Coordinates of C-alpha atoms in Angstrom, one line a residue:
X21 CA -33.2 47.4 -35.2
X22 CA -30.7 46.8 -32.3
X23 CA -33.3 47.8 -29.6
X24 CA -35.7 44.9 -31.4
X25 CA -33.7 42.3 -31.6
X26 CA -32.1 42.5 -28.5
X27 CA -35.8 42.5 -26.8
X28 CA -36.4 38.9 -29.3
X29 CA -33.8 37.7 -27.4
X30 CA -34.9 38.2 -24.3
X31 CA -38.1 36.3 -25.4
X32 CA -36.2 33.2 -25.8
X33 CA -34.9 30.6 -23.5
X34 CA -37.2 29.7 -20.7
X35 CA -38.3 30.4 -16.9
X36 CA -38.2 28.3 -13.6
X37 CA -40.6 29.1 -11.3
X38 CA -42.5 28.0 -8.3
X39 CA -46.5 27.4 -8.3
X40 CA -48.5 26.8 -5.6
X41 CA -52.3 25.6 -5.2
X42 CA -54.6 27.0 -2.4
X43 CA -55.7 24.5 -0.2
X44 CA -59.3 26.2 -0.2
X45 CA -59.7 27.1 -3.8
X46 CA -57.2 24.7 -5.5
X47 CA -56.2 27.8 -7.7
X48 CA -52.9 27.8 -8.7
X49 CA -50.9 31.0 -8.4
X50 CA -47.1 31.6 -8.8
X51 CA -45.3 31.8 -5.7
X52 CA -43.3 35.5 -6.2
X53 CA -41.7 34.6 -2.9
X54 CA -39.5 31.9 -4.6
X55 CA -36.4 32.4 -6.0
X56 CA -37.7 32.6 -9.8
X57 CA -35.2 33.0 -12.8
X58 CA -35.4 33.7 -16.3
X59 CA -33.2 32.4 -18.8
X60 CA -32.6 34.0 -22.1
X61 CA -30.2 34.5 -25.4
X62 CA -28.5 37.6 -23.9
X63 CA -25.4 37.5 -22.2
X64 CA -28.0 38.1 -19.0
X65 CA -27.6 34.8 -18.4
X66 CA -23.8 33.1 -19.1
X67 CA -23.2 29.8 -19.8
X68 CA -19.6 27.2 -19.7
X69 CA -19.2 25.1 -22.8
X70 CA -17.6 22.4 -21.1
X71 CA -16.3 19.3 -23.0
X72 CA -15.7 21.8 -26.4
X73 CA -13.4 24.3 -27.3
X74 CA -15.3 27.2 -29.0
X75 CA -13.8 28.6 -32.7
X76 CA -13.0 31.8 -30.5
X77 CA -13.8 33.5 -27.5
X78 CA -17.4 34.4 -26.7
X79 CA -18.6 38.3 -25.8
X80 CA -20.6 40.2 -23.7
X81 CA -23.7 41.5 -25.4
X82 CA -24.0 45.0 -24.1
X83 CA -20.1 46.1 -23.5
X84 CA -18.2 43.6 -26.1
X85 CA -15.9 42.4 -23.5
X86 CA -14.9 39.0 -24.1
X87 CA -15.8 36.7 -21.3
X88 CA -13.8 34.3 -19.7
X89 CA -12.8 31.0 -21.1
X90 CA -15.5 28.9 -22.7
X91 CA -18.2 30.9 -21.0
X92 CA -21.1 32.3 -23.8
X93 CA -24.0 34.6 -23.6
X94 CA -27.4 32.9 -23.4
X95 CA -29.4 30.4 -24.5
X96 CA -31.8 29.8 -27.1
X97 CA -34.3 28.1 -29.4
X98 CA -34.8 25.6 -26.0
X99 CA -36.8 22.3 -27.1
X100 CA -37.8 19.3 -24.6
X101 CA -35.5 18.0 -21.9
X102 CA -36.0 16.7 -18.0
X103 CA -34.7 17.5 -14.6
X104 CA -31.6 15.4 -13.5
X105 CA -31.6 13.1 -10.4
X106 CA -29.6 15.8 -8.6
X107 CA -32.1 18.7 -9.4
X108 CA -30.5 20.4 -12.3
X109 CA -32.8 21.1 -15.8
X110 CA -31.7 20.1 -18.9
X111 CA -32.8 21.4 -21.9
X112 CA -32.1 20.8 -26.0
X113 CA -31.3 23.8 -27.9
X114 CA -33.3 22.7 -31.4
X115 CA -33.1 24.8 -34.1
X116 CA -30.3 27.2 -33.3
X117 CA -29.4 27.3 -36.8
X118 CA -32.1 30.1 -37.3
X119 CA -30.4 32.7 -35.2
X120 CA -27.1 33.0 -36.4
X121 CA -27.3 30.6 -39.1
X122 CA -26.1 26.9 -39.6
X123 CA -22.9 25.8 -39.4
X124 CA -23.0 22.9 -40.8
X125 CA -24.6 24.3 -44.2
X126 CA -23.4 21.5 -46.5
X127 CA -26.5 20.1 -46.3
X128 CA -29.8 21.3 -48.1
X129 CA -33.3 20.5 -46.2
X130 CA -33.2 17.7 -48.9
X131 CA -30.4 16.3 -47.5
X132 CA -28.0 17.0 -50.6
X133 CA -24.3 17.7 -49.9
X134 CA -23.5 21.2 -51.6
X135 CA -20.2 22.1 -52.2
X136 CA -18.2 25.3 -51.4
X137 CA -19.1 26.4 -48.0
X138 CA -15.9 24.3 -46.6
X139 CA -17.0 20.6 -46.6
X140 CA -15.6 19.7 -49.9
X141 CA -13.4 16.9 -50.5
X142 CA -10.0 17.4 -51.1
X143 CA -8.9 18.8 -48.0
X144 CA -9.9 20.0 -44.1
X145 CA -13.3 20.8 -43.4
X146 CA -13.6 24.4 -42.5
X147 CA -16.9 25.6 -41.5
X148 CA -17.8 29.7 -40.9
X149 CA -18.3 30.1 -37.7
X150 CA -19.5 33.8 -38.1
X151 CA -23.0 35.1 -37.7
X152 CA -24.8 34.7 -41.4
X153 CA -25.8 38.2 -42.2
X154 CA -29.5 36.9 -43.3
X155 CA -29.8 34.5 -40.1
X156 CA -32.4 36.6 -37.9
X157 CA -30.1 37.5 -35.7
X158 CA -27.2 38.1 -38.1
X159 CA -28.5 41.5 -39.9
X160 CA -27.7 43.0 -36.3
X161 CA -25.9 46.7 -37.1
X162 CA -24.7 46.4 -33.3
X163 CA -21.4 44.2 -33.1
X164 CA -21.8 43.2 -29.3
X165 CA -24.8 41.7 -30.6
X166 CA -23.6 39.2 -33.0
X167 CA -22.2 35.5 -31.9
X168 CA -20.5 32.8 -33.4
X169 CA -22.4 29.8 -34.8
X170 CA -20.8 27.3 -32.8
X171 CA -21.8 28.5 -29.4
X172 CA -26.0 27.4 -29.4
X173 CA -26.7 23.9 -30.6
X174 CA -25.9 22.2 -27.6
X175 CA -27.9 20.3 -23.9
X176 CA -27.7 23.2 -21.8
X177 CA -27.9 22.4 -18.2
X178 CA -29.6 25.0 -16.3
X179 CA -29.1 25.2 -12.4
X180 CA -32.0 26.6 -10.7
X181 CA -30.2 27.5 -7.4
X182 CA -27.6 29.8 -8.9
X183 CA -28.5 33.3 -10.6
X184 CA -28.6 33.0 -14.2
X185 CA -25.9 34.9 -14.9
X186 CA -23.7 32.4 -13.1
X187 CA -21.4 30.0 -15.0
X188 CA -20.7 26.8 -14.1
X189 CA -17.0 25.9 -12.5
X190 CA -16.4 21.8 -12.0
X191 CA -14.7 20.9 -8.9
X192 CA -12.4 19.1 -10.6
X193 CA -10.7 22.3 -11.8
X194 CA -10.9 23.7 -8.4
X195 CA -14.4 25.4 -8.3
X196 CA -17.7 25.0 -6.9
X197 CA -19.9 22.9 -9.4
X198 CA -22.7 25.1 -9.4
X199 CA -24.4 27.6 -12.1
X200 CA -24.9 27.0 -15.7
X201 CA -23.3 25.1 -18.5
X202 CA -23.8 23.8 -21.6
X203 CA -22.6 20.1 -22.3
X204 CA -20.2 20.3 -25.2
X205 CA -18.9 16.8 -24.9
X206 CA -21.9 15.2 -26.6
X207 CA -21.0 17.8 -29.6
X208 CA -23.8 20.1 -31.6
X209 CA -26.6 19.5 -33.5
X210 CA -30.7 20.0 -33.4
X211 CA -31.1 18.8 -30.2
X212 CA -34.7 17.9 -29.3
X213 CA -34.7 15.9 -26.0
X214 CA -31.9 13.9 -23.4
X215 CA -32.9 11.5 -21.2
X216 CA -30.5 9.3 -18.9
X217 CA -29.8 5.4 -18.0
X218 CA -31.4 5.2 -14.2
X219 CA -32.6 2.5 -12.2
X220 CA -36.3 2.1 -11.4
X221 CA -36.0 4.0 -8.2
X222 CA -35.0 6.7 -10.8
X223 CA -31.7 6.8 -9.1
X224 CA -28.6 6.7 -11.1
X225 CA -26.9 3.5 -11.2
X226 CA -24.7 3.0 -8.9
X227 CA -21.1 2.1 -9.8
X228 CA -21.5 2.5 -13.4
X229 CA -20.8 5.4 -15.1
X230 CA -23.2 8.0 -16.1
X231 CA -25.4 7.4 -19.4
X232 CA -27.0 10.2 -21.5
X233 CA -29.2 9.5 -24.6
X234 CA -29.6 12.0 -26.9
X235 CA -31.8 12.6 -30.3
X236 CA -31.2 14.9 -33.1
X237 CA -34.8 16.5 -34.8
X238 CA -34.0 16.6 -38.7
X239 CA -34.9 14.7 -41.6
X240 CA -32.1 12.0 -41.2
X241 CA -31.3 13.0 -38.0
X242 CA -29.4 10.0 -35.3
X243 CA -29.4 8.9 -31.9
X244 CA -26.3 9.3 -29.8
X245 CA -25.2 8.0 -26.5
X246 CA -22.7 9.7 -24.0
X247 CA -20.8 7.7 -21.7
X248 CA -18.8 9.2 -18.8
X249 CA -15.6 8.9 -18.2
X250 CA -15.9 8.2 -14.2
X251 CA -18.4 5.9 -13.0
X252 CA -21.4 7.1 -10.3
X253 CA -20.7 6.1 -6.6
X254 CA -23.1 6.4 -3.7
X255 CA -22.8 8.8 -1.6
X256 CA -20.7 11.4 -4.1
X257 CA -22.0 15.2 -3.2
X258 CA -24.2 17.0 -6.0
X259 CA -20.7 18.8 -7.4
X260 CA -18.8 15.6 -7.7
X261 CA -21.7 14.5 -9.1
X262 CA -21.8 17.5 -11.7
X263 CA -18.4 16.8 -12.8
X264 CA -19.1 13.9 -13.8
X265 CA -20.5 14.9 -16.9
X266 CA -17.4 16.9 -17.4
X267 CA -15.4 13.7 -19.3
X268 CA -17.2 11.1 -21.5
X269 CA -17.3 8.9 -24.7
X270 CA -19.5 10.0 -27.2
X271 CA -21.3 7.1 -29.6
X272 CA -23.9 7.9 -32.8
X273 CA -26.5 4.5 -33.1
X274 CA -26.2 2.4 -36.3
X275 CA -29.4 0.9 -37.0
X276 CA -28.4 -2.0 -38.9
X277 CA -30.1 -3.3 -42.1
X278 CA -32.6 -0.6 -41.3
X279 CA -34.1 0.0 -45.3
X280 CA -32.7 3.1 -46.3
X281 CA -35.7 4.1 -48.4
X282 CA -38.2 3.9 -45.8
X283 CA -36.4 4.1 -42.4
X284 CA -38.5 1.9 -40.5
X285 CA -38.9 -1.8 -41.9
X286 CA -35.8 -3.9 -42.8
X287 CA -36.1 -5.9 -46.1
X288 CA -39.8 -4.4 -46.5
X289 CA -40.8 -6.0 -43.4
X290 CA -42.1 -4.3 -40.1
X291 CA -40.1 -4.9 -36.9
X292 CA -41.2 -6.8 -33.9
X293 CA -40.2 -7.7 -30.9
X294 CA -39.8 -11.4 -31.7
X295 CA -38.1 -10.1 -34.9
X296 CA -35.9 -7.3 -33.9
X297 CA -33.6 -5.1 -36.0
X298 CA -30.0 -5.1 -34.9
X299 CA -27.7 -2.1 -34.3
X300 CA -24.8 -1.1 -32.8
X301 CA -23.3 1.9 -30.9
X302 CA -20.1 3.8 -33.2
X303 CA -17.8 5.8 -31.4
X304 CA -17.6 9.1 -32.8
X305 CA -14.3 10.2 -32.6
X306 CA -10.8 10.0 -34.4
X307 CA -9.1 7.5 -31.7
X308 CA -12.1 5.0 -32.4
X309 CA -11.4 1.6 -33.6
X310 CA -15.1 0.8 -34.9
X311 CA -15.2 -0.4 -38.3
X312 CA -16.8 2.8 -40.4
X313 CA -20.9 1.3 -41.7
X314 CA -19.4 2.6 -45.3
X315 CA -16.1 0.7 -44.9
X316 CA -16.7 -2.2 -46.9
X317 CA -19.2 -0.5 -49.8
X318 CA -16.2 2.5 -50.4
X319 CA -13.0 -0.6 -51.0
X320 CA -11.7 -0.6 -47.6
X321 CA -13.3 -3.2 -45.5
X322 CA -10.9 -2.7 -42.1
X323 CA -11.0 1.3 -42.0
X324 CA -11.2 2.1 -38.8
X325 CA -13.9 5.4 -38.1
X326 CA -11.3 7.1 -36.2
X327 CA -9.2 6.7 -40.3
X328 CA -12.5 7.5 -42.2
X329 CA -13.6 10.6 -40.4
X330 CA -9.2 12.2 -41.0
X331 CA -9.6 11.4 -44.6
X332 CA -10.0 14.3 -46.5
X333 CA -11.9 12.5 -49.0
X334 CA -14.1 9.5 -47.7
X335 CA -17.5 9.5 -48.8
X336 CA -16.9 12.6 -50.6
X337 CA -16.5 14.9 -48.0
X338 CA -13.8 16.6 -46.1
X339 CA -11.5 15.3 -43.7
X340 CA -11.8 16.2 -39.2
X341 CA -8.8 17.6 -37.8
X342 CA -9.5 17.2 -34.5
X343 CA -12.2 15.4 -32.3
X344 CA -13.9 19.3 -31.8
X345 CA -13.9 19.5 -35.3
X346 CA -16.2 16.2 -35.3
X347 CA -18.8 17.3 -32.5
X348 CA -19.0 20.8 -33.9
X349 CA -20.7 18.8 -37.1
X350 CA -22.4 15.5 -36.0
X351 CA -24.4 15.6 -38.7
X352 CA -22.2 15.6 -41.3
X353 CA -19.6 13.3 -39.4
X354 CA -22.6 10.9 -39.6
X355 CA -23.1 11.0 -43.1
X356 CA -19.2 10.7 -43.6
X357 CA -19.0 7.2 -42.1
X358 CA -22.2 6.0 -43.4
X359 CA -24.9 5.7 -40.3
X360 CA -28.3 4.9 -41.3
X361 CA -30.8 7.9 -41.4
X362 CA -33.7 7.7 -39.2
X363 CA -36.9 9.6 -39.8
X364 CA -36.7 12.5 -37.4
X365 CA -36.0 11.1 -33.4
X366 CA -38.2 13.9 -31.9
X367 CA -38.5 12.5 -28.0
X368 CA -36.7 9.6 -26.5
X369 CA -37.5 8.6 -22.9
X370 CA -35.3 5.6 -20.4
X371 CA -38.1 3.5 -18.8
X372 CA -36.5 1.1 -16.0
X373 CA -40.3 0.3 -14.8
X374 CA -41.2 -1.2 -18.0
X375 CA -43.9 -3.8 -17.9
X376 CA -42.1 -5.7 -20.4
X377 CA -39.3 -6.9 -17.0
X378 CA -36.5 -4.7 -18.2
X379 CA -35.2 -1.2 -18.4
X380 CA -35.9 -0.1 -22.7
X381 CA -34.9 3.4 -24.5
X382 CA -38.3 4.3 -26.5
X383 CA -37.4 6.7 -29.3
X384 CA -40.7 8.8 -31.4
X385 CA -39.7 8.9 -34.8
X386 CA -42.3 11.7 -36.1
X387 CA -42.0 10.6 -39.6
X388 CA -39.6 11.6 -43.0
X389 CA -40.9 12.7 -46.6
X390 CA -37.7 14.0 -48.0
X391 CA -34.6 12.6 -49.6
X392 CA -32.0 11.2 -48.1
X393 CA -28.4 11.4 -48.2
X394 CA -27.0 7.8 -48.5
X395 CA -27.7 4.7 -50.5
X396 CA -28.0 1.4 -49.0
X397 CA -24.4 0.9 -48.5
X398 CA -24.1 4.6 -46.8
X399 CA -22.5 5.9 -49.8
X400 CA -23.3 9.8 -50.6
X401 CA -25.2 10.4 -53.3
X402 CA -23.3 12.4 -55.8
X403 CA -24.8 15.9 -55.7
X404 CA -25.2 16.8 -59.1
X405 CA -27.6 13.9 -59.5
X406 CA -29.5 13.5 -56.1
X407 CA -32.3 15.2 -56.3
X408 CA -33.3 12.5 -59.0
X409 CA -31.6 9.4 -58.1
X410 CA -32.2 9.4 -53.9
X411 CA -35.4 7.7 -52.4
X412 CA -37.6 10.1 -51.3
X413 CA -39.4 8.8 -47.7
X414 CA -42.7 8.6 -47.7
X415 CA -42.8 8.2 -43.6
X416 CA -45.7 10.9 -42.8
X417 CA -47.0 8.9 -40.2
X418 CA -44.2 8.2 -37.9
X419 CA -43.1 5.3 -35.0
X420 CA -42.2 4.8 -31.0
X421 CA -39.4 2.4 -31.2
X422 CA -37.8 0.6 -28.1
X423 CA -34.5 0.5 -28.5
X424 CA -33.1 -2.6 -26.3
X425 CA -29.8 -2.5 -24.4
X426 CA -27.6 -5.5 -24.9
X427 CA -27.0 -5.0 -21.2
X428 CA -29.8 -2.9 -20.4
X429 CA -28.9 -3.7 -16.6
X430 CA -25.3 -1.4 -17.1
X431 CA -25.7 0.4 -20.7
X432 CA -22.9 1.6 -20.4
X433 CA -21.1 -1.6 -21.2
X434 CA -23.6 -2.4 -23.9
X435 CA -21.9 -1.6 -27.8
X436 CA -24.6 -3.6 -29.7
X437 CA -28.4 -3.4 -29.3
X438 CA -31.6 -4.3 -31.2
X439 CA -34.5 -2.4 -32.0
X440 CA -38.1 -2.6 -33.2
X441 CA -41.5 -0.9 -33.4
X442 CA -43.8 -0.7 -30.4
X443 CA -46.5 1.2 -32.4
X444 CA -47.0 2.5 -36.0
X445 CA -48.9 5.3 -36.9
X446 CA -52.1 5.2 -39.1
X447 CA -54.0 7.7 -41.2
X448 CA -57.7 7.6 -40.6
X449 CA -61.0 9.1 -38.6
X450 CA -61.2 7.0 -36.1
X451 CA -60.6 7.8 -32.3
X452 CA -57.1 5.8 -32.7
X453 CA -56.1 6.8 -35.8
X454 CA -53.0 9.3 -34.9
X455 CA -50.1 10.5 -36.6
X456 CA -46.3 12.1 -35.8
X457 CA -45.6 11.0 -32.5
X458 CA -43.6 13.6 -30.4
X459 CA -43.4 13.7 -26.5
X460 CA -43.1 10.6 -24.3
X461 CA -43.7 10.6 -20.7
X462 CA -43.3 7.3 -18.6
X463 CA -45.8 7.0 -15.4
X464 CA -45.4 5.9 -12.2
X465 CA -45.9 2.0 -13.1
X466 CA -44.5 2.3 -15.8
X467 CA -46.7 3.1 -18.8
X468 CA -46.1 5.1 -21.7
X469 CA -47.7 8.0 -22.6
X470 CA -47.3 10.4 -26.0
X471 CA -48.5 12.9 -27.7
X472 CA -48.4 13.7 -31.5
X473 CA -47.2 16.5 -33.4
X474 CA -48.7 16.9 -37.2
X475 CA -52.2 15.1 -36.8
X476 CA -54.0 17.5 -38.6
X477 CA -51.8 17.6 -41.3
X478 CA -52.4 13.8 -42.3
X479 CA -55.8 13.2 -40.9
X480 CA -57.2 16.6 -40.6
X481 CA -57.8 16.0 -36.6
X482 CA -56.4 17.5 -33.7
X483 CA -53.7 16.2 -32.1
X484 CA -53.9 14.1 -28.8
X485 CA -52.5 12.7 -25.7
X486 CA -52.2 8.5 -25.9
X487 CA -51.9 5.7 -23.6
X488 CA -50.1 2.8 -24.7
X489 CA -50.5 -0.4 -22.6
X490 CA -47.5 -2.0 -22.5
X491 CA -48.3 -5.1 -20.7
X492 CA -47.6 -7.9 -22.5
X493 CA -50.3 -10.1 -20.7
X494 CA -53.0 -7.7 -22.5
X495 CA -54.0 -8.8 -25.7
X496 CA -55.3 -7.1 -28.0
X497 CA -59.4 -7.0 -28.4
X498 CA -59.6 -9.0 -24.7
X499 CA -61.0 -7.2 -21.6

């Protein structure tokens, strides 16, 4: 069993590699004379954790020796992602949780909190961190091949011109800036894609700080924003620019008023662009002065989120000790203060060349058909009586949504934004009738692209690859 599941491993992650097309044939080969590399969940290829301390150190996979620092072995379970303005690859680690099992396993895939596995109220939340013995990877007889929980689940950025096996050192602590990290300052959770704030030159911004989106793929899953500490300048050398993303702010997206039963129309009623939904950005962390969603609905109306997420019983759950405590478990830190679910942010994509004059975050909602978690208010619904008093979504269509920056020139500055629905799916036969949105890709004008994920399942047709026109002088039905 050891020798098997050490060779899964080194079937996930990913590869980098060069292809080239012959001029004559215009068949494209890859190019062995390139540096290729291969990324995988062994300790092959080490990773830093940078931005989060790890429940305790990591360990080499074929000798035990425990590495250095915040370094871990491998990556895995690798989901969409893009390739930064200074070269670098990032990619989402999704479903991690299968591995080694999930750490944050309060929550059942219906979205009820279950008691006893260290979330309960009453006192410190305490999640195991060790491998779960039926998790796939967790029935291994082999120690040395056994890892915590809390080291996958991250944005992993890989950097093609170091080995893989090379872990990343900032400058700021006195090494290079190159090799491999994993960014532990935007916390955990089923990642599914990242995308950043850049100008449409696809530059970063220059002055401002650095701006990661980020969107979690669950039932209920959120949006998050990372803001760094240190803003961008001109003219700053690919390692400064690295270390930027050392240092940031962290922020989940509150979509106001958004109906909690469906998780796409507010008061019944589908969004629009003259008649936006309004949010707006909740730092996620025990310092933070935002008023918690739930604050009012729970008796307290001034609680700070920083206050709701150290009380050991707000909203029914346990209490963060530390600001690692909180990004280990967004999910549930989420839930704590009350942020409206959304129905399942697969892809989410920055377009600054947007025909519609300025730069918009578009967010694929693939749809939601399970319960959910909080009421109206954000209250938790008690868990002895969910299963037959929470709405159960009937989303199986999904939604792109722009999600509109109330500075979308410096988004960094922006805490409030609105939102609405550029296109809905629809069930059907006909050539436009497609379902469960999933990746976005913006062109070089400026247009939107996606394809879907689930098609089949609703309309019983394959999915597809969609262009939607943007341009607001194109009306609909005119040539």
């Amino acid at each position: 069993m050891t020798t098997y599941l050490h060779y899964a491993k080194r079937q996930l992650g990913g590869s980098w590699f060069r292809v080239v097309q012959d001029a004559q044939s215009g068949v494209w080969r890859v190019d062995r004379s390139a540096p290729n590399r291969r990324y995988d969940a062994t300790s092959r290829t080490l990773l830093a954790v940078i931005g989060q301390t790890l429940h305790s150190p990591d360990h080499d996979d074929f000798s035990g020796a425990v590495l250095t620092d915040t370094v871990v072995s491998g990556t895995l379970a690798n989901c969409s992602g893009m390739q930064t303005p200074w070269g670098t690859i990032l990619s989402a680690e999704e479903n991690a949780q299968s591995f080694y099992g999930d750490l944050e396993q309060a929550w059942s895939g219906d979205n009820r909190f279950i008691p006893g596995v260290g979330f309960d109220p009453g006192g410190s939340i305490t999640p195991d961190f060790a491998a779960h013995p039926l998790s796939l990877f967790g029935g291994n007889p082999d120690a040395y091949g056994l890892h915590n929980r809390d080291i996958y689940g991250y944005l992993v950025e890989v950097d093609p011109d170091a080995p893989p096996n090379q872990f990343y050192r900032s400058v700021a602590d006195g090494g290079d800036g190159v090799g491999q990290r994993k960014l532990g300052g935007l916390g955990r959770a089923r990642w599914e894609d990242v995308t950043f704030a850049l100008d449409a030159s696809g530059n970063l911004i220059d002055g401002q700080p650095i701006v990661l989106y980020a969107s979690q793929d669950r039932s209920s899953g959120r949006i998050y924003k990372w803001v760094s500490k240190t803003p961008f300048i001109q003219g700053m050398s690919r390692a400064q620019i690295r270390s930027l993303l050392d240092e940031g702010t962290l922020y989940v997206a509150h979509f106001q008023d958004l109906d909690y039963d469906t998780g796409w129309t507010v008061q019944g009623v589908a969004l629009t662009e003259d008649n936006p939904g309004q949010g707006r950005w909740i730092e996620l962390s025990l310092a933070s002065q935002d008023i918690a969603p739930n604050a009012t609905a729970l008796g307290h109306s001034g609680t700070t989120v920083g206050e709701a997420l150290q009380d050991m019983t707000w909203n029914g759950i346990g209490g963060f000790s530390t600001d690692n405590d909180v990004r280990v478990a967004l999910f549930t830190a989420a839930n704590k203060i009350g942020v409206a679910e959304l129905n399942r942010p697969e892809n989410l994509l920055w377009n600054a060349k947007d025909p519609g004059g300025e730069a918009r975050l578009y967010i694929a909602f693939t749809g939601h058909t399970r319960r959910v978690a909080l009421d109206a208010e954000g209250l938790l619904y008690d868990p002895e009586t969910q299963e037959t008093t929470a709405p159960t979504r009937s989303d199986r269509v999904g939604s792109i949504f722009v999600l509109r920056e109330q500075n979308p020139i410096h988004p960094a500055d922006s805490h409030r934004f609105s939102y609405f629905a550029i296109w809905r799916g629809s069930e059907g036969t006909t050539p436009f009738a497609a379902t469960n949105p999933d990746n976005l890709m913006v062109d070089a004008e400026g247009g939107l692209w996606f394809t879907t994920d689930g098609n089949r399942r609703v309309n019983g047709t394959d999915d597809g690859l969609y262009y939607l026109d943007l341009n607001p002088a194109h009306k609909a039905g005119e040539p």
